PDB file of C-alpha atoms in Angstrom:
ATOM      1  CA  MET I  14      50.957  -4.424 -29.758  1.00  0.00           C
ATOM      2  CA  ALA I  15      54.227  -4.697 -31.638  1.00  0.00           C
ATOM      3  CA  HIS I  16      55.721  -1.884 -29.582  1.00  0.00           C
ATOM      4  CA  LEU I  17      54.959  -3.288 -26.158  1.00  0.00           C
ATOM      5  CA  PRO I  18      58.096  -3.647 -24.027  1.00  0.00           C
ATOM      6  CA  HIS I  19      59.573  -7.027 -23.255  1.00  0.00           C
ATOM      7  CA  GLY I  20      58.179  -8.413 -20.023  1.00  0.00           C
ATOM      8  CA  SER I  21      54.758  -6.800 -20.418  1.00  0.00           C
ATOM      9  CA  ALA I  22      51.670  -8.793 -19.418  1.00  0.00           C
ATOM     10  CA  LEU I  23      50.940  -9.767 -23.039  1.00  0.00           C
ATOM     11  CA  TRP I  24      54.421 -11.162 -23.609  1.00  0.00           C
ATOM     12  CA  ILE I  25      54.395 -12.954 -20.260  1.00  0.00           C
ATOM     13  CA  ALA I  26      51.130 -14.638 -21.290  1.00  0.00           C
ATOM     14  CA  THR I  27      52.637 -15.500 -24.685  1.00  0.00           C
ATOM     15  CA  GLY I  28      55.784 -16.952 -23.151  1.00  0.00           C
ATOM     16  CA  GLY I  29      59.176 -17.427 -24.712  1.00  0.00           C
ATOM     17  CA  PRO I  30      62.263 -15.231 -24.384  1.00  0.00           C
ATOM     18  CA  ILE I  31      60.286 -12.027 -24.963  1.00  0.00           C
ATOM     19  CA  ALA I  32      58.450 -12.644 -21.670  1.00  0.00           C
ATOM     20  CA  LEU I  33      61.576 -11.479 -19.827  1.00  0.00           C
ATOM     21  CA  THR I  34      62.565  -7.852 -19.561  1.00  0.00           C
ATOM     22  CA  ASP I  35      65.950  -6.709 -20.818  1.00  0.00           C
ATOM     23  CA  GLU I  36      67.037  -6.408 -17.198  1.00  0.00           C
ATOM     24  CA  ALA I  37      66.013 -10.000 -16.513  1.00  0.00           C
ATOM     25  CA  HIS I  38      68.031 -11.201 -19.515  1.00  0.00           C
ATOM     26  CA  LEU I  39      71.085  -9.290 -18.292  1.00  0.00           C
ATOM     27  CA  LEU I  40      70.637 -10.593 -14.747  1.00  0.00           C
ATOM     28  CA  ARG I  41      70.287 -14.145 -16.095  1.00  0.00           C
ATOM     29  CA  GLU I  42      73.559 -13.777 -17.998  1.00  0.00           C
ATOM     30  CA  ALA I  43      75.347 -12.161 -15.032  1.00  0.00           C
ATOM     31  CA  ILE I  44      74.289 -14.991 -12.694  1.00  0.00           C
ATOM     32  CA  TYR I  45      75.508 -17.572 -15.190  1.00  0.00           C
ATOM     33  CA  ARG I  46      78.874 -15.877 -15.648  1.00  0.00           C
ATOM     34  CA  LEU I  47      79.401 -15.545 -11.894  1.00  0.00           C
ATOM     35  CA  GLU I  48      78.577 -19.238 -11.462  1.00  0.00           C
ATOM     36  CA  VAL I  49      81.084 -20.127 -14.208  1.00  0.00           C
ATOM     37  CA  ILE I  50      83.793 -18.007 -12.537  1.00  0.00           C
ATOM     38  CA  ASP I  51      83.050 -19.623  -9.165  1.00  0.00           C
ATOM     39  CA  TRP I  52      83.091 -23.106 -10.753  1.00  0.00           C
ATOM     40  CA  HIS I  53      86.386 -22.352 -12.505  1.00  0.00           C
ATOM     41  CA  ASN I  54      87.997 -20.951  -9.334  1.00  0.00           C
ATOM     42  CA  ALA I  55      86.933 -24.096  -7.469  1.00  0.00           C
ATOM     43  CA  GLY I  56      89.003 -26.209  -9.848  1.00  0.00           C
ATOM     44  CA  SER I  57      86.387 -26.933 -12.513  1.00  0.00           C
ATOM     45  CA  LYS I  58      85.236 -30.011 -10.591  1.00  0.00           C
ATOM     46  CA  GLY I  59      81.788 -31.410 -11.060  1.00  0.00           C
ATOM     47  CA  THR I  60      79.376 -30.416 -13.750  1.00  0.00           C
ATOM     48  CA  ALA I  61      79.679 -27.009 -15.299  1.00  0.00           C
ATOM     49  CA  PRO I  62      76.938 -24.536 -14.419  1.00  0.00           C
ATOM     50  CA  LYS I  63      74.040 -24.146 -16.827  1.00  0.00           C
ATOM     51  CA  ARG I  64      72.197 -21.023 -17.843  1.00  0.00           C
ATOM     52  CA  ILE I  65      68.820 -20.383 -16.281  1.00  0.00           C
ATOM     53  CA  GLU I  66      66.285 -21.634 -18.791  1.00  0.00           C
ATOM     54  CA  LEU I  67      64.177 -19.171 -20.716  1.00  0.00           C
ATOM     55  CA  PRO I  68      60.410 -19.366 -20.320  1.00  0.00           C
ATOM     56  CA  ARG I  69      58.855 -21.805 -22.744  1.00  0.00           C
ATOM     57  CA  PRO I  70      56.314 -20.541 -25.274  1.00  0.00           C
ATOM     58  CA  ALA I  71      52.782 -20.673 -23.908  1.00  0.00           C
ATOM     59  CA  HIS I  72      51.502 -22.954 -26.684  1.00  0.00           C
ATOM     60  CA  GLU I  73      54.109 -25.581 -25.752  1.00  0.00           C
ATOM     61  CA  VAL I  74      53.151 -25.380 -22.075  1.00  0.00           C
ATOM     62  CA  ARG I  75      49.445 -25.717 -22.939  1.00  0.00           C
ATOM     63  CA  ALA I  76      50.136 -28.723 -25.196  1.00  0.00           C
ATOM     64  CA  GLU I  77      52.191 -30.460 -22.487  1.00  0.00           C
ATOM     65  CA  THR I  78      49.536 -29.728 -19.872  1.00  0.00           C
ATOM     66  CA  ALA I  79      46.807 -31.151 -22.117  1.00  0.00           C
ATOM     67  CA  LYS I  80      48.912 -34.270 -22.748  1.00  0.00           C
ATOM     68  CA  ASN I  81      49.541 -34.791 -19.026  1.00  0.00           C
ATOM     69  CA  ASP I  82      45.860 -34.222 -18.220  1.00  0.00           C
ATOM     70  CA  ALA I  83      44.870 -36.855 -20.794  1.00  0.00           C
ATOM     71  CA  LYS I  84      47.364 -39.320 -19.286  1.00  0.00           C
ATOM     72  CA  ALA I  85      46.030 -38.658 -15.785  1.00  0.00           C
ATOM     73  CA  ARG I  86      42.437 -39.088 -16.945  1.00  0.00           C
ATOM     74  CA  LYS I  87      43.256 -42.410 -18.648  1.00  0.00           C
ATOM     75  CA  HIS I  88      45.104 -43.591 -15.536  1.00  0.00           C
ATOM     76  CA  ALA I  89      42.137 -42.690 -13.329  1.00  0.00           C
ATOM     77  CA  GLU I  90      39.806 -44.581 -15.669  1.00  0.00           C
ATOM     78  CA  ARG I  91      42.046 -47.667 -15.537  1.00  0.00           C
ATOM     79  CA  GLN I  92      42.182 -47.504 -11.761  1.00  0.00           C
ATOM     80  CA  ALA I  93      38.402 -47.181 -11.568  1.00  0.00           C
ATOM     81  CA  ARG I  94      37.957 -50.234 -13.807  1.00  0.00           C
ATOM     82  CA  ARG I  95      40.446 -52.233 -11.710  1.00  0.00           C
ATOM     83  CA  ASP I  96      38.694 -51.254  -8.475  1.00  0.00           C
ATOM     84  CA  ALA I  97      35.309 -52.165  -9.960  1.00  0.00           C
ATOM     85  CA  THR I  98      36.460 -55.711 -10.830  1.00  0.00           C
ATOM     86  CA  ARG I  99      37.759 -56.444  -7.332  1.00  0.00           C
TER      87      ARG I  99
END
């Protein structure tokens, strides 16, 4: 498993920077640099361009999803209790 190439299905499922292929990393950097050149040639007005974000690690995405699901469930329970008292 250690020798799987970047961007393989395992690394995509794992998330993080290794989920992108080398080509995707280079393309990400090229897009950013072209946006910076365009921004600079336009007089550096407005906010500077930002790099395309790297994929977040899968465990962070799962944790955030679980947190949001718990919030939604609690909200639905509150709404059900409010509707029941009316």
